[in-house]
Amino acid sequence: MKKYLFYILIPFSGFLSIQYVNAQDYAPKQTPDRITLHLGENPATSFSINYRTSSEMEESYIQVSLENSSPDLEKYLITKKADKKVLDSDGSLANYFTVSVDGLDPETLYVYRIGNDDSWSEWNQVTTASSNLDTFSFIYLGDIQNNIKSLASRVIRKSYSHLPNASFILYSGDLINRTHNDQEWGEWYEAGGWINSQVPVLATPGNHEYTRDEERNLQLDNHWDKQFSFQKNGPAPYQSSVYYQDYGNMRIISLDTQLIMLDSISRQIQKEWLDQVLKTTENKWKIILMHHPVYSVSHNRDNPILRDLFQPIFEKHDVDLVLQGHDHTYGRGFKPMPDPGTSKGPMYIVSVAGPKMYTPTLDRWTERSGANIQLYQLISVKGDRLSYESFTTDGKKYDGFDLSKNPGDNKFELHDHMGPEKNELPAGRLEKLSQEEINSYNKIYKTNY
């Protein structure tokens, strides 16, 4: 295994100090790392785990026990061999393992570890869902993407500390910046730390999880299907990124919008599949998780394909929320209508967790907007009521609404007392605007709201 050292010269007190940046900081080791917990098909009785080791560990297992609040965890309820895939990334061979566990009891605290007798992970806790689940909460995060460890990690960690009993975490794409980059995935896993091993992850890919191969075919990041195991219920061959997850009385649907935007065949397949999985569900709540926004909240961005082909399906099947990323600003609102009172949903939301920031749209449609601001979202469901809240990294509430769901009638109630909007232009953005655009920006964001 090769190691590459980069030397960075930094002026300090009149001298040049040398910092060493090790390109192999995230090289695989025999002890399992990058442990990721996923929901099972039935979250009350099952879960799955993905993790990584060095190529030395040829075989690996999961051991599961009941949590008994003692160090005596040797009475294994389950010992199961994991499946293995090999990945050569950045010059490091790694084994990626995946294993599913089922036949568990609902609403029960278990512990698990992975590895073998040469090297085991720590014991991690996992709680199965209730079999009659109509009350739960989860976290939704927009793009992480840049400066993952240094600037985005605190958003992930703050969201967890705010909601430590989250049922799962949703990521709306662009988890990293450069496709196939193991160093950035290492940062992503370090940013989330052990949270990933105890709170189930649901993610959809963004444009930065894609590249094109030598034949110009779209290619999903080679880490994706090795470190994530979402439900394999989507259309072939897109099951790594197009899927749905049922949780209690909610169906969450992941659409791969990079393929929708750039691949006409996938676009049609996803469209037909979406219509079917929305039509057949009896779940009360329906949420779409996707990367590109139906209505953009960033200047000079627009995705008419999504409005023309997918928005009618959302409306036809009474989708409640569409959770998005990509635009590196915040926005929340309904479909723009001549009469705002005629819109019944869905509610469209775009958020950003990482530090990359853009100029907000000058064609404003949102009821609440934000620029140059890192946010996390907490969503809670209790029977016929859904509560949405967005928070800044200091834990202050920035946006919120409740949705009451009655037969044939959805009622949105916006929260009060959220303070003024924060719509400061990010550094370096002002000089990219014409004077006319600056005037428009000031009129929209400095006067009317």
Tab-separated table of C-alpha atoms in Angstrom:
chain	number	residue	atom	x	y	z
A	1	MET	CA	0.000	0.000	0.000
A	2	LYS	CA	1.444	3.352	-0.999
A	3	LYS	CA	1.403	6.399	1.216
A	4	TYR	CA	1.477	9.925	-0.108
A	5	LEU	CA	2.473	12.851	2.059
A	6	PHE	CA	1.491	16.367	1.066
A	7	TYR	CA	3.421	19.273	2.531
A	8	ILE	CA	1.519	22.471	3.253
A	9	LEU	CA	3.506	25.597	4.097
A	10	ILE	CA	1.668	27.852	6.526
A	11	PRO	CA	3.043	31.201	7.725
A	12	PHE	CA	3.087	31.404	11.517
A	13	SER	CA	4.771	34.025	13.678
A	14	GLY	CA	7.206	34.957	10.953
A	15	PHE	CA	8.156	31.367	10.172
A	16	LEU	CA	6.864	28.685	7.877
A	17	SER	CA	5.400	25.705	9.680
A	18	ILE	CA	5.047	22.409	7.856
A	19	GLN	CA	1.863	20.369	8.184
A	20	TYR	CA	1.653	16.810	6.954
A	21	VAL	CA	-1.573	15.654	5.366
A	22	ASN	CA	-1.641	11.886	5.044
A	23	ALA	CA	-3.627	10.732	2.030
A	24	GLN	CA	-4.019	7.332	3.714
A	25	ASP	CA	-5.585	8.606	6.938
A	26	TYR	CA	-8.688	6.635	6.036
A	27	ALA	CA	-7.031	3.451	4.808
A	28	PRO	CA	-8.907	0.273	5.784
A	29	LYS	CA	-7.750	-1.710	8.790
A	30	GLN	CA	-8.503	-5.186	10.031
A	31	THR	CA	-10.879	-3.831	12.663
A	32	PRO	CA	-14.271	-3.066	11.066
A	33	ASP	CA	-15.050	0.591	10.433
A	34	ARG	CA	-17.538	2.681	8.408
A	35	ILE	CA	-20.324	0.814	10.174
A	36	THR	CA	-23.720	1.785	8.769
A	37	LEU	CA	-27.066	0.729	10.194
A	38	HIS	CA	-30.043	0.343	7.842
A	39	LEU	CA	-33.721	-0.312	8.371
A	40	GLY	CA	-35.007	-3.741	7.467
A	41	GLU	CA	-38.020	-4.383	5.282
A	42	ASN	CA	-39.973	-4.618	8.530
A	43	PRO	CA	-38.185	-2.248	10.953
A	44	ALA	CA	-39.960	-3.885	13.895
A	45	THR	CA	-38.244	-7.227	13.338
A	46	SER	CA	-35.162	-6.649	11.168
A	47	PHE	CA	-32.163	-4.463	10.342
A	48	SER	CA	-29.029	-4.670	8.214
A	49	ILE	CA	-25.413	-3.559	8.632
A	50	ASN	CA	-22.718	-2.546	6.140
A	51	TYR	CA	-19.083	-2.087	7.118
A	52	ARG	CA	-15.505	-2.114	5.844
A	53	THR	CA	-12.290	-3.946	6.719
A	54	SER	CA	-8.878	-4.382	5.149
A	55	SER	CA	-8.456	-7.189	2.639
A	56	GLU	CA	-6.883	-9.349	5.375
A	57	MET	CA	-10.300	-10.165	6.831
A	58	GLU	CA	-11.626	-12.741	4.391
A	59	GLU	CA	-14.620	-13.787	6.491
A	60	SER	CA	-16.697	-11.697	8.842
A	61	TYR	CA	-19.751	-12.228	11.027
A	62	ILE	CA	-22.380	-10.393	13.026
A	63	GLN	CA	-23.251	-11.395	16.568
A	64	VAL	CA	-26.463	-10.100	18.133
A	65	SER	CA	-27.516	-10.217	21.788
A	66	LEU	CA	-30.178	-8.666	23.956
A	67	GLU	CA	-28.970	-5.628	25.872
A	68	ASN	CA	-28.782	-6.751	29.514
A	69	SER	CA	-26.928	-3.775	31.040
A	70	SER	CA	-23.968	-5.956	32.017
A	71	PRO	CA	-20.628	-6.799	30.388
A	72	ASP	CA	-21.843	-10.369	29.898
A	73	LEU	CA	-22.861	-10.277	26.248
A	74	GLU	CA	-21.615	-13.706	25.253
A	75	LYS	CA	-25.039	-15.372	24.955
A	76	TYR	CA	-25.484	-14.682	21.277
A	77	LEU	CA	-29.005	-14.873	19.959
A	78	ILE	CA	-27.706	-14.715	16.415
A	79	THR	CA	-24.379	-15.377	14.709
A	80	LYS	CA	-24.500	-14.890	10.954
A	81	LYS	CA	-21.896	-14.710	8.218
A	82	ALA	CA	-21.753	-11.474	6.213
A	83	ASP	CA	-21.572	-11.203	2.424
A	84	LYS	CA	-18.421	-9.622	0.972
A	85	LYS	CA	-17.612	-7.250	-1.883
A	86	VAL	CA	-14.122	-5.989	-2.753
A	87	LEU	CA	-13.348	-2.376	-3.642
A	88	ASP	CA	-10.057	-0.960	-4.916
A	89	SER	CA	-10.233	2.741	-4.105
A	90	ASP	CA	-7.400	5.266	-4.059
A	91	GLY	CA	-4.879	2.424	-4.141
A	92	SER	CA	-6.312	0.614	-1.122
A	93	LEU	CA	-8.005	-2.762	-1.378
A	94	ALA	CA	-10.900	-3.023	1.053
A	95	ASN	CA	-13.495	-5.631	1.856
A	96	TYR	CA	-17.036	-4.339	2.287
A	97	PHE	CA	-19.444	-6.577	4.151
A	98	THR	CA	-23.212	-6.550	4.430
A	99	VAL	CA	-25.428	-8.663	6.643
A	100	SER	CA	-29.125	-8.595	7.482
A	101	VAL	CA	-30.764	-9.764	10.689
A	102	ASP	CA	-34.434	-10.692	11.023
A	103	GLY	CA	-36.763	-12.581	13.338
A	104	LEU	CA	-36.271	-10.009	16.108
A	105	ASP	CA	-38.839	-8.803	18.640
A	106	PRO	CA	-40.492	-5.390	18.155
A	107	GLU	CA	-39.569	-2.436	20.357
A	108	THR	CA	-36.565	-4.237	21.840
A	109	LEU	CA	-33.023	-3.038	22.546
A	110	TYR	CA	-30.331	-5.274	21.066
A	111	VAL	CA	-26.548	-5.052	20.827
A	112	TYR	CA	-24.425	-6.234	17.932
A	113	ARG	CA	-20.794	-6.466	16.912
A	114	ILE	CA	-19.148	-7.417	13.625
A	115	GLY	CA	-15.849	-8.999	12.644
A	116	ASN	CA	-14.270	-12.303	13.630
A	117	ASP	CA	-12.105	-13.731	16.399
A	118	ASP	CA	-9.068	-11.881	15.038
A	119	SER	CA	-10.727	-8.485	15.333
A	120	TRP	CA	-14.195	-7.491	16.526
A	121	SER	CA	-15.832	-4.092	16.464
A	122	GLU	CA	-17.238	-2.543	19.614
A	123	TRP	CA	-20.740	-3.526	20.691
A	124	ASN	CA	-23.351	-1.141	19.253
A	125	GLN	CA	-26.981	-0.729	20.270
A	126	VAL	CA	-30.000	-0.931	17.981
A	127	THR	CA	-33.674	-0.673	18.916
A	128	THR	CA	-36.328	-2.296	16.762
A	129	ALA	CA	-39.439	-0.288	15.932
A	130	SER	CA	-42.849	-0.846	17.452
A	131	SER	CA	-45.194	-3.142	15.547
A	132	ASN	CA	-47.972	-0.527	15.876
A	133	LEU	CA	-45.988	2.557	15.018
A	134	ASP	CA	-47.781	5.869	14.534
A	135	THR	CA	-45.460	8.074	16.639
A	136	PHE	CA	-41.826	8.611	15.629
A	137	SER	CA	-39.316	11.315	14.688
A	138	PHE	CA	-36.441	11.547	12.239
A	139	ILE	CA	-33.722	13.877	10.929
A	140	TYR	CA	-33.445	15.338	7.413
A	141	LEU	CA	-30.172	16.849	6.153
A	142	GLY	CA	-29.389	18.644	2.905
A	143	ASP	CA	-26.063	18.579	1.049
A	144	ILE	CA	-22.974	17.824	3.154
A	145	GLN	CA	-20.504	17.805	0.226
A	146	ASN	CA	-17.612	20.168	1.085
A	147	ASN	CA	-15.326	20.575	4.104
A	148	ILE	CA	-17.113	17.542	5.435
A	149	LYS	CA	-15.124	16.973	8.591
A	150	SER	CA	-14.187	20.559	9.386
A	151	LEU	CA	-17.472	22.416	8.804
A	152	ALA	CA	-20.308	19.956	8.167
A	153	SER	CA	-19.668	17.484	10.989
A	154	ARG	CA	-21.058	19.781	13.672
A	155	VAL	CA	-24.414	19.935	11.857
A	156	ILE	CA	-24.757	16.147	11.827
A	157	ARG	CA	-23.747	15.913	15.472
A	158	LYS	CA	-25.980	18.777	16.587
A	159	SER	CA	-28.979	17.223	14.865
A	160	TYR	CA	-28.368	13.973	16.732
A	161	SER	CA	-27.860	15.679	20.095
A	162	HIS	CA	-31.139	17.540	19.490
A	163	LEU	CA	-32.975	14.298	18.630
A	164	PRO	CA	-30.998	11.384	20.121
A	165	ASN	CA	-33.919	8.983	19.720
A	166	ALA	CA	-34.287	9.645	15.991
A	167	SER	CA	-35.737	6.664	14.151
A	168	PHE	CA	-33.491	7.357	11.140
A	169	ILE	CA	-31.587	10.085	9.262
A	170	LEU	CA	-32.417	11.155	5.696
A	171	TYR	CA	-29.694	12.558	3.402
A	172	SER	CA	-30.881	14.310	0.232
A	173	GLY	CA	-27.746	13.728	-1.863
A	174	ASP	CA	-24.243	15.141	-2.378
A	175	LEU	CA	-22.890	13.480	0.726
A	176	ILE	CA	-19.434	14.005	-0.791
A	177	ASN	CA	-17.964	16.279	-3.482
A	178	ARG	CA	-15.835	14.057	-5.761
A	179	THR	CA	-17.043	10.726	-7.061
A	180	HIS	CA	-15.063	7.591	-6.099
A	181	ASN	CA	-13.055	9.620	-3.578
A	182	ASP	CA	-12.320	7.412	-0.587
A	183	GLN	CA	-10.791	10.258	1.399
A	184	GLU	CA	-14.057	12.195	1.282
A	185	TRP	CA	-16.078	9.141	2.271
A	186	GLY	CA	-13.638	8.754	5.148
A	187	GLU	CA	-14.467	12.298	6.222
A	188	TRP	CA	-18.194	11.610	5.896
A	189	TYR	CA	-17.940	8.599	8.169
A	190	GLU	CA	-15.769	10.463	10.651
A	191	ALA	CA	-18.238	13.354	10.666
A	192	GLY	CA	-21.088	11.049	11.625
A	193	GLY	CA	-18.938	8.769	13.765
A	194	TRP	CA	-20.777	6.113	15.759
A	195	ILE	CA	-24.120	7.783	14.987
A	196	ASN	CA	-24.113	5.897	11.675
A	197	SER	CA	-23.870	2.589	13.531
A	198	GLN	CA	-26.841	3.242	15.826
A	199	VAL	CA	-29.232	5.459	13.838
A	200	PRO	CA	-30.378	3.987	10.497
A	201	VAL	CA	-29.299	5.870	7.369
A	202	LEU	CA	-31.518	6.529	4.337
A	203	ALA	CA	-29.878	8.415	1.458
A	204	THR	CA	-30.455	9.350	-2.146
A	205	PRO	CA	-27.545	10.208	-4.474
A	206	GLY	CA	-26.884	13.666	-5.854
A	207	ASN	CA	-25.010	14.800	-8.932
A	208	HIS	CA	-21.708	14.652	-7.010
A	209	GLU	CA	-22.169	10.927	-6.450
A	210	TYR	CA	-22.059	10.495	-10.233
A	211	THR	CA	-19.457	10.651	-12.982
A	212	ARG	CA	-19.249	9.341	-16.537
A	213	ASP	CA	-17.177	6.377	-17.632
A	214	GLU	CA	-15.022	6.245	-20.766
A	215	GLU	CA	-18.105	5.558	-22.870
A	216	ARG	CA	-19.888	8.556	-21.335
A	217	ASN	CA	-22.328	6.398	-19.397
A	218	LEU	CA	-23.456	7.724	-16.037
A	219	GLN	CA	-21.713	5.863	-13.234
A	220	LEU	CA	-22.742	5.896	-9.584
A	221	ASP	CA	-19.949	6.257	-7.013
A	222	ASN	CA	-18.273	2.877	-6.538
A	223	HIS	CA	-18.660	3.094	-2.755
A	224	TRP	CA	-22.438	3.533	-2.831
A	225	ASP	CA	-23.771	-0.003	-3.151
A	226	LYS	CA	-20.994	-1.393	-0.950
A	227	GLN	CA	-21.564	0.820	2.057
A	228	PHE	CA	-25.340	1.297	1.766
A	229	SER	CA	-28.017	-1.424	1.744
A	230	PHE	CA	-31.381	0.150	1.086
A	231	GLN	CA	-34.478	-1.834	0.179
A	232	LYS	CA	-34.127	-3.641	-3.164
A	233	ASN	CA	-37.675	-2.842	-4.268
A	234	GLY	CA	-36.906	-0.284	-6.972
A	235	PRO	CA	-36.755	-0.841	-10.723
A	236	ALA	CA	-33.771	-2.723	-12.131
A	237	PRO	CA	-31.023	-1.680	-12.690
A	238	TYR	CA	-31.442	1.284	-10.330
A	239	GLN	CA	-32.135	-0.525	-7.062
A	240	SER	CA	-29.147	1.004	-5.272
A	241	SER	CA	-30.630	4.489	-5.528
A	242	VAL	CA	-34.340	4.156	-6.399
A	243	TYR	CA	-36.303	2.468	-3.641
A	244	TYR	CA	-38.931	2.940	-0.977
A	245	GLN	CA	-38.869	2.336	2.753
A	246	ASP	CA	-42.027	1.829	4.784
A	247	TYR	CA	-41.837	2.922	8.403
A	248	GLY	CA	-44.980	2.804	10.501
A	249	ASN	CA	-47.679	4.723	8.645
A	250	MET	CA	-45.191	6.435	6.292
A	251	ARG	CA	-43.741	5.541	2.900
A	252	ILE	CA	-40.448	7.262	2.011
A	253	ILE	CA	-39.510	7.103	-1.673
A	254	SER	CA	-36.021	7.796	-3.033
A	255	LEU	CA	-35.808	9.065	-6.614
A	256	ASP	CA	-32.476	9.302	-8.446
A	257	THR	CA	-32.765	12.752	-10.002
A	258	GLN	CA	-29.317	12.763	-11.612
A	259	LEU	CA	-30.543	9.892	-13.780
A	260	ILE	CA	-33.893	11.612	-14.292
A	261	MET	CA	-32.173	14.777	-15.511
A	262	LEU	CA	-29.650	13.101	-17.831
A	263	ASP	CA	-31.002	9.683	-18.842
A	264	SER	CA	-34.316	9.552	-20.717
A	265	ILE	CA	-34.698	5.784	-20.263
A	266	SER	CA	-34.244	5.945	-16.496
A	267	ARG	CA	-36.527	8.977	-16.391
A	268	GLN	CA	-39.417	7.029	-17.884
A	269	ILE	CA	-38.763	3.934	-15.776
A	270	GLN	CA	-38.680	5.944	-12.549
A	271	LYS	CA	-41.819	7.850	-13.535
A	272	GLU	CA	-43.845	4.674	-14.097
A	273	TRP	CA	-42.435	3.010	-10.984
A	274	LEU	CA	-43.224	6.049	-8.814
A	275	ASP	CA	-46.825	6.128	-9.981
A	276	GLN	CA	-47.193	2.462	-9.074
A	277	VAL	CA	-45.615	2.569	-5.595
A	278	LEU	CA	-47.687	5.618	-4.658
A	279	LYS	CA	-50.874	4.063	-5.994
A	280	THR	CA	-50.430	0.809	-4.096
A	281	THR	CA	-49.455	2.124	-0.666
A	282	GLU	CA	-52.039	2.418	2.087
A	283	ASN	CA	-49.687	4.413	4.297
A	284	LYS	CA	-51.058	7.688	5.584
A	285	TRP	CA	-47.912	9.730	5.002
A	286	LYS	CA	-45.999	9.911	1.717
A	287	ILE	CA	-42.570	11.553	1.488
A	288	ILE	CA	-40.279	11.936	-1.523
A	289	LEU	CA	-36.505	12.077	-0.961
A	290	MET	CA	-34.607	13.445	-3.968
A	291	HIS	CA	-31.674	15.697	-4.807
A	292	HIS	CA	-32.650	18.224	-7.506
A	293	PRO	CA	-35.497	20.565	-6.503
A	294	VAL	CA	-38.827	20.700	-8.285
A	295	TYR	CA	-38.748	24.463	-7.657
A	296	SER	CA	-35.268	25.912	-7.373
A	297	VAL	CA	-34.264	28.213	-4.541
A	298	SER	CA	-30.889	29.188	-6.031
A	299	HIS	CA	-30.209	31.881	-8.624
A	300	ASN	CA	-30.157	30.737	-12.276
A	301	ARG	CA	-31.233	27.160	-11.551
A	302	ASP	CA	-34.316	25.415	-12.899
A	303	ASN	CA	-35.467	21.812	-13.368
A	304	PRO	CA	-38.573	21.840	-15.595
A	305	ILE	CA	-38.307	18.084	-16.264
A	306	LEU	CA	-39.237	17.414	-12.647
A	307	ARG	CA	-42.223	19.753	-12.772
A	308	ASP	CA	-43.471	18.458	-16.104
A	309	LEU	CA	-43.172	14.723	-15.432
A	310	PHE	CA	-43.076	14.110	-11.687
A	311	GLN	CA	-44.998	16.908	-10.000
A	312	PRO	CA	-48.327	15.721	-11.498
A	313	ILE	CA	-47.695	12.298	-9.925
A	314	PHE	CA	-46.955	13.887	-6.544
A	315	GLU	CA	-50.234	15.792	-6.702
A	316	LYS	CA	-52.257	12.868	-8.052
A	317	HIS	CA	-51.305	10.682	-5.090
A	318	ASP	CA	-51.356	13.371	-2.366
A	319	VAL	CA	-47.658	13.368	-1.516
A	320	ASP	CA	-47.120	15.332	1.696
A	321	LEU	CA	-43.456	16.418	1.646
A	322	VAL	CA	-40.752	16.578	-1.020
A	323	LEU	CA	-37.341	16.779	0.702
A	324	GLN	CA	-34.538	18.047	-1.563
A	325	GLY	CA	-31.026	19.491	-1.733
A	326	HIS	CA	-28.668	20.628	-4.516
A	327	ASP	CA	-29.245	24.407	-4.406
A	328	HIS	CA	-27.129	25.284	-1.332
A	329	THR	CA	-29.759	27.642	0.019
A	330	TYR	CA	-32.908	27.086	2.071
A	331	GLY	CA	-36.469	27.340	0.878
A	332	ARG	CA	-39.866	25.998	1.849
A	333	GLY	CA	-43.236	26.478	0.207
A	334	PHE	CA	-46.054	25.171	-1.940
A	335	LYS	CA	-46.366	25.068	-5.697
A	336	PRO	CA	-46.648	28.692	-6.868
A	337	MET	CA	-50.328	29.412	-7.573
A	338	PRO	CA	-52.230	32.515	-8.734
A	339	ASP	CA	-54.217	32.182	-5.524
A	340	PRO	CA	-51.922	30.936	-2.718
A	341	GLY	CA	-54.930	29.680	-0.775
A	342	THR	CA	-55.717	27.068	-3.419
A	343	SER	CA	-52.572	24.974	-2.894
A	344	LYS	CA	-52.955	21.751	-0.893
A	345	GLY	CA	-49.449	20.431	-1.257
A	346	PRO	CA	-47.099	18.810	-1.353
A	347	MET	CA	-44.838	21.039	0.677
A	348	TYR	CA	-41.510	21.467	-1.137
A	349	ILE	CA	-38.387	21.885	0.995
A	350	VAL	CA	-34.756	22.485	0.010
A	351	SER	CA	-32.058	22.575	2.679
A	352	VAL	CA	-28.290	22.597	3.061
A	353	ALA	CA	-26.170	21.218	5.914
A	354	GLY	CA	-22.664	21.778	4.545
A	355	PRO	CA	-20.736	25.043	4.076
A	356	LYS	CA	-21.084	25.501	0.304
A	357	MET	CA	-23.504	28.406	-0.250
A	358	TYR	CA	-25.203	29.984	-3.282
A	359	THR	CA	-27.225	33.102	-4.051
A	360	PRO	CA	-30.970	32.696	-3.407
A	361	THR	CA	-33.319	32.783	-6.375
A	362	LEU	CA	-34.452	36.161	-7.673
A	363	ASP	CA	-37.721	34.550	-8.752
A	364	ARG	CA	-38.942	33.909	-5.245
A	365	TRP	CA	-41.752	31.420	-4.637
A	366	THR	CA	-40.931	30.325	-1.085
A	367	GLU	CA	-42.792	31.171	2.096
A	368	ARG	CA	-39.563	30.900	4.066
A	369	SER	CA	-36.061	31.350	2.693
A	370	GLY	CA	-32.476	31.325	3.904
A	371	ALA	CA	-29.027	31.951	2.436
A	372	ASN	CA	-25.512	31.475	3.824
A	373	ILE	CA	-26.949	29.400	6.651
A	374	GLN	CA	-26.339	25.770	7.691
A	375	LEU	CA	-29.437	23.926	8.886
A	376	TYR	CA	-30.800	20.604	10.072
A	377	GLN	CA	-34.413	19.475	10.168
A	378	LEU	CA	-36.402	17.405	12.657
A	379	ILE	CA	-39.677	15.837	11.549
A	380	SER	CA	-42.103	14.185	13.961
A	381	VAL	CA	-45.207	12.123	13.271
A	382	LYS	CA	-47.977	11.471	15.759
A	383	GLY	CA	-51.081	9.866	14.334
A	384	ASP	CA	-52.791	12.344	12.012
A	385	ARG	CA	-50.289	15.126	12.668
A	386	LEU	CA	-46.824	15.783	11.227
A	387	SER	CA	-44.569	18.484	12.663
A	388	TYR	CA	-41.618	19.912	10.718
A	389	GLU	CA	-38.907	22.093	12.263
A	390	SER	CA	-35.685	23.509	10.830
A	391	PHE	CA	-32.865	24.643	13.113
A	392	THR	CA	-29.638	26.589	12.786
A	393	THR	CA	-26.439	24.993	14.078
A	394	ASP	CA	-26.793	26.768	17.432
A	395	GLY	CA	-30.092	24.951	17.965
A	396	LYS	CA	-32.377	27.914	17.295
A	397	LYS	CA	-35.586	27.318	15.394
A	398	TYR	CA	-35.543	28.811	11.907
A	399	ASP	CA	-38.687	27.422	10.283
A	400	GLY	CA	-41.582	25.163	11.100
A	401	PHE	CA	-45.079	24.009	10.282
A	402	ASP	CA	-47.597	21.352	11.251
A	403	LEU	CA	-49.632	19.255	8.854
A	404	SER	CA	-52.915	17.802	10.062
A	405	LYS	CA	-54.173	15.002	7.872
A	406	ASN	CA	-57.870	14.242	7.718
A	407	PRO	CA	-59.723	12.204	5.074
A	408	GLY	CA	-59.903	14.356	1.961
A	409	ASP	CA	-58.465	17.383	3.729
A	410	ASN	CA	-54.838	18.268	4.490
A	411	LYS	CA	-54.333	21.343	6.645
A	412	PHE	CA	-50.963	23.073	6.939
A	413	GLU	CA	-50.373	25.338	9.935
A	414	LEU	CA	-47.232	27.463	9.937
A	415	HIS	CA	-45.340	28.031	13.174
A	416	ASP	CA	-44.994	31.542	14.572
A	417	HIS	CA	-42.148	33.377	16.293
A	418	MET	CA	-39.277	32.147	14.158
A	419	GLY	CA	-37.508	35.469	13.877
A	420	PRO	CA	-36.310	37.279	10.753
A	421	GLU	CA	-35.012	35.445	7.723
A	422	LYS	CA	-31.266	35.214	7.159
A	423	ASN	CA	-30.541	35.884	3.515
A	424	GLU	CA	-27.022	37.279	3.464
A	425	LEU	CA	-25.148	36.743	0.212
A	426	PRO	CA	-22.309	34.224	0.623
A	427	ALA	CA	-18.743	35.458	0.241
A	428	GLY	CA	-17.755	35.962	-3.383
A	429	ARG	CA	-21.319	35.965	-4.699
A	430	LEU	CA	-21.992	39.700	-4.813
A	431	GLU	CA	-19.465	40.376	-7.588
A	432	LYS	CA	-21.142	37.719	-9.744
A	433	LEU	CA	-24.397	39.678	-9.847
A	434	SER	CA	-25.215	42.570	-12.146
A	435	GLN	CA	-26.453	45.813	-10.633
A	436	GLU	CA	-29.948	44.948	-11.809
A	437	GLU	CA	-29.740	41.591	-10.042
A	438	ILE	CA	-28.419	43.245	-6.885
A	439	ASN	CA	-31.357	45.646	-6.928
A	440	SER	CA	-33.742	42.740	-7.388
A	441	TYR	CA	-32.112	40.810	-4.555
A	442	ASN	CA	-32.375	43.781	-2.194
A	443	LYS	CA	-36.004	44.349	-3.126
A	444	ILE	CA	-36.980	40.715	-2.561
A	445	TYR	CA	-34.950	39.800	0.502
A	446	LYS	CA	-34.272	43.101	2.220
A	447	THR	CA	-37.656	44.788	1.832
A	448	ASN	CA	-40.590	42.449	1.400
A	449	TYR	CA	-39.655	39.710	3.821
